[in-house]
PDB file of C-alpha atoms and ligand atoms in Angstrom:
ATOM      1  CA  MET A   5     104.667 120.512  84.058  1.00 62.00           C
ATOM      2  CA  HIS A   6     106.896 120.342  86.617  1.00 87.00           C
ATOM      3  CA  GLU A   7     106.622 116.319  86.306  1.00 92.00           C
ATOM      4  CA  MET A   8     109.305 116.560  83.479  1.00 93.00           C
ATOM      5  CA  ALA A   9     111.883 118.083  86.389  1.00 94.00           C
ATOM      6  CA  LEU A  10     111.082 115.577  88.626  1.00 95.00           C
ATOM      7  CA  CYS A  11     111.140 112.695  86.145  1.00 96.00           C
ATOM      8  CA  GLU A  12     114.987 114.125  85.410  1.00 96.00           C
ATOM      9  CA  GLY A  13     115.845 113.940  88.958  1.00 96.00           C
ATOM     10  CA  ILE A  14     114.530 110.537  89.109  1.00 96.00           C
ATOM     11  CA  VAL A  15     116.762 109.298  86.048  1.00 96.00           C
ATOM     12  CA  GLU A  16     119.918 111.166  87.876  1.00 96.00           C
ATOM     13  CA  ILE A  17     119.055 109.076  90.855  1.00 95.00           C
ATOM     14  CA  VAL A  18     118.786 105.697  88.725  1.00 96.00           C
ATOM     15  CA  GLU A  19     121.854 106.232  86.691  1.00 95.00           C
ATOM     16  CA  GLU A  20     124.235 107.135  89.937  1.00 95.00           C
ATOM     17  CA  GLU A  21     122.241 103.692  91.650  1.00 95.00           C
ATOM     18  CA  ALA A  22     123.615 102.081  88.391  1.00 94.00           C
ATOM     19  CA  ARG A  23     127.222 103.144  88.899  1.00 94.00           C
ATOM     20  CA  ARG A  24     127.266 102.227  92.798  1.00 95.00           C
ATOM     21  CA  ARG A  25     125.597  98.670  92.396  1.00 94.00           C
ATOM     22  CA  SER A  26     126.920  98.441  88.903  1.00 93.00           C
ATOM     23  CA  PHE A  27     123.665  97.240  86.712  1.00 93.00           C
ATOM     24  CA  SER A  28     122.938  97.903  83.324  1.00 89.00           C
ATOM     25  CA  ARG A  29     119.113  97.644  83.274  1.00 92.00           C
ATOM     26  CA  VAL A  30     115.947  99.086  85.129  1.00 95.00           C
ATOM     27  CA  LYS A  31     112.837  96.902  84.829  1.00 96.00           C
ATOM     28  CA  THR A  32     110.930  98.837  87.268  1.00 97.00           C
ATOM     29  CA  VAL A  33     111.135 101.931  89.114  1.00 97.00           C
ATOM     30  CA  CYS A  34     108.837 102.284  92.352  1.00 97.00           C
ATOM     31  CA  LEU A  35     107.802 105.715  93.589  1.00 97.00           C
ATOM     32  CA  GLU A  36     105.807 106.729  96.371  1.00 97.00           C
ATOM     33  CA  ILE A  37     103.816 109.765  95.384  1.00 96.00           C
ATOM     34  CA  GLY A  38     101.746 111.558  98.335  1.00 96.00           C
ATOM     35  CA  ALA A  39      98.424 112.622  97.765  1.00 95.00           C
ATOM     36  CA  LEU A  40      99.363 116.015  98.457  1.00 96.00           C
ATOM     37  CA  SER A  41     102.326 116.521  96.295  1.00 94.00           C
ATOM     38  CA  HIS A  42     100.902 118.037  93.558  1.00 91.00           C
ATOM     39  CA  VAL A  43     102.044 115.236  91.493  1.00 94.00           C
ATOM     40  CA  ALA A  44      99.942 113.312  88.910  1.00 92.00           C
ATOM     41  CA  PRO A  45     100.791 109.559  88.865  1.00 93.00           C
ATOM     42  CA  GLU A  46      99.856 109.457  85.063  1.00 93.00           C
ATOM     43  CA  ALA A  47     101.960 112.368  83.944  1.00 94.00           C
ATOM     44  CA  MET A  48     104.773 111.188  85.968  1.00 95.00           C
ATOM     45  CA  LYS A  49     104.333 107.832  83.699  1.00 94.00           C
ATOM     46  CA  PHE A  50     104.281 109.981  80.460  1.00 93.00           C
ATOM     47  CA  CYS A  51     107.281 111.980  81.259  1.00 95.00           C
ATOM     48  CA  PHE A  52     109.267 109.272  82.490  1.00 96.00           C
ATOM     49  CA  ALA A  53     109.287 107.634  78.975  1.00 94.00           C
ATOM     50  CA  ALA A  54     110.198 110.435  77.492  1.00 94.00           C
ATOM     51  CA  VAL A  55     112.811 111.660  79.846  1.00 96.00           C
ATOM     52  CA  ALA A  56     114.475 108.269  79.838  1.00 96.00           C
ATOM     53  CA  ALA A  57     114.991 107.378  76.303  1.00 94.00           C
ATOM     54  CA  ARG A  58     118.486 106.977  75.594  1.00 92.00           C
ATOM     55  CA  THR A  59     119.632 106.436  79.490  1.00 94.00           C
ATOM     56  CA  ILE A  60     119.863 103.354  81.473  1.00 93.00           C
ATOM     57  CA  ALA A  61     116.103 103.584  82.436  1.00 95.00           C
ATOM     58  CA  HIS A  62     115.089 103.329  78.822  1.00 95.00           C
ATOM     59  CA  GLY A  63     112.051 101.095  78.797  1.00 94.00           C
ATOM     60  CA  ALA A  64     111.665 100.871  82.727  1.00 96.00           C
ATOM     61  CA  VAL A  65     108.229 100.651  84.016  1.00 95.00           C
ATOM     62  CA  ILE A  66     106.970 103.092  86.504  1.00 96.00           C
ATOM     63  CA  GLU A  67     105.149 102.133  89.405  1.00 96.00           C
ATOM     64  CA  VAL A  68     103.152 103.973  91.750  1.00 96.00           C
ATOM     65  CA  VAL A  69     102.541 103.756  95.294  1.00 96.00           C
ATOM     66  CA  GLU A  70     100.176 106.475  96.161  1.00 95.00           C
ATOM     67  CA  LEU A  71     100.346 107.674  99.908  1.00 96.00           C
ATOM     68  CA  PRO A  72      97.184 109.584 101.799  1.00 96.00           C
ATOM     69  CA  GLY A  73      97.359 112.795 103.022  1.00 97.00           C
ATOM     70  CA  VAL A  74      97.821 113.112 106.823  1.00 98.00           C
ATOM     71  CA  ALA A  75      97.514 116.146 109.111  1.00 97.00           C
ATOM     72  CA  TRP A  76      97.389 116.655 112.798  1.00 98.00           C
ATOM     73  CA  CYS A  77      94.303 118.242 113.774  1.00 98.00           C
ATOM     74  CA  MET A  78      94.769 120.619 116.721  1.00 97.00           C
ATOM     75  CA  ALA A  79      91.488 120.289 117.914  1.00 97.00           C
ATOM     76  CA  CYS A  80      90.968 116.840 117.801  1.00 97.00           C
ATOM     77  CA  SER A  81      94.567 116.198 119.106  1.00 98.00           C
ATOM     78  CA  ARG A  82      95.168 113.339 116.730  1.00 97.00           C
ATOM     79  CA  SER A  83      96.087 112.271 113.087  1.00 98.00           C
ATOM     80  CA  VAL A  84      93.230 112.581 110.613  1.00 98.00           C
ATOM     81  CA  GLU A  85      93.342 111.683 106.576  1.00 97.00           C
ATOM     82  CA  ILE A  86      92.829 114.396 104.119  1.00 96.00           C
ATOM     83  CA  ALA A  87      92.738 114.197 100.297  1.00 93.00           C
ATOM     84  CA  GLN A  88      93.652 117.932  99.725  1.00 92.00           C
ATOM     85  CA  ARG A  89      95.550 120.586 101.429  1.00 92.00           C
ATOM     86  CA  TYR A  90      93.276 123.141 103.105  1.00 91.00           C
ATOM     87  CA  GLU A  91      90.391 120.810 103.696  1.00 93.00           C
ATOM     88  CA  PRO A  92      88.675 120.951 106.951  1.00 96.00           C
ATOM     89  CA  CYS A  93      89.306 118.130 109.670  1.00 98.00           C
ATOM     90  CA  PRO A  94      86.879 115.002 108.692  1.00 96.00           C
ATOM     91  CA  CYS A  95      86.029 114.632 112.105  1.00 97.00           C
ATOM     92  CA  CYS A  96      85.262 118.043 113.716  1.00 98.00           C
ATOM     93  CA  GLY A  97      85.515 120.785 110.756  1.00 98.00           C
ATOM     94  CA  SER A  98      88.343 122.214 112.065  1.00 97.00           C
ATOM     95  CA  PHE A  99      90.795 124.299 109.388  1.00 97.00           C
ATOM     96  CA  GLN A 100      93.717 123.868 112.103  1.00 96.00           C
ATOM     97  CA  LEU A 101      95.601 121.331 110.225  1.00 97.00           C
ATOM     98  CA  GLN A 102      99.378 120.812 110.020  1.00 96.00           C
ATOM     99  CA  VAL A 103     100.040 118.333 107.596  1.00 96.00           C
ATOM    100  CA  THR A 104     102.481 115.882 108.497  1.00 97.00           C
ATOM    101  CA  ALA A 105     102.486 113.428 105.371  1.00 96.00           C
ATOM    102  CA  GLY A 106     101.865 112.920 101.812  1.00 97.00           C
ATOM    103  CA  GLU A 107     103.859 115.695 100.379  1.00 95.00           C
ATOM    104  CA  GLU A 108     106.497 113.429  99.316  1.00 94.00           C
ATOM    105  CA  MET A 109     107.568 112.153  95.860  1.00 95.00           C
ATOM    106  CA  ARG A 110     110.358 109.628  96.157  1.00 94.00           C
ATOM    107  CA  VAL A 111     112.005 106.731  94.509  1.00 96.00           C
ATOM    108  CA  LYS A 112     111.159 103.605  96.747  1.00 96.00           C
ATOM    109  CA  GLU A 113     112.802 101.150  94.712  1.00 96.00           C
ATOM    110  CA  LEU A 114     114.389  99.945  91.645  1.00 96.00           C
ATOM    111  CA  GLU A 115     114.020  96.322  90.275  1.00 96.00           C
ATOM    112  CA  VAL A 116     116.999  95.788  88.002  1.00 94.00           C
ATOM    113  CA  ASP A 117     119.012  93.438  85.798  1.00 88.00           C
TER     114      ASP A 117
HETATM  115 ZN1  LIG B   6      89.564 117.476 113.962  1.00 79.72          ZN
END
């Protein structure tokens, strides 16, 4: 489950921010998860609770903003929204798509005390 490793990375980010901004408690961690990132929001919430125990992020709530997958269709010469990688263009059915967004998983913001 790669969500575990991702959550460890998030806890590291939170701890670094805590040192920089000197806060002592994190209430919410807001994540942006792209539709094409292969990251399951539910798994992230579950893993985070386990990984964050006994760290400054203990008890923090994970909030997920899901971003759509976007690809550039070479046949249409425009951006189209796709739900999965290797899907054909929803407009023309072409498979000549280049993914331009939706693969990311990042910490958008932290709500702290
Ligand atoms: Zn197209």
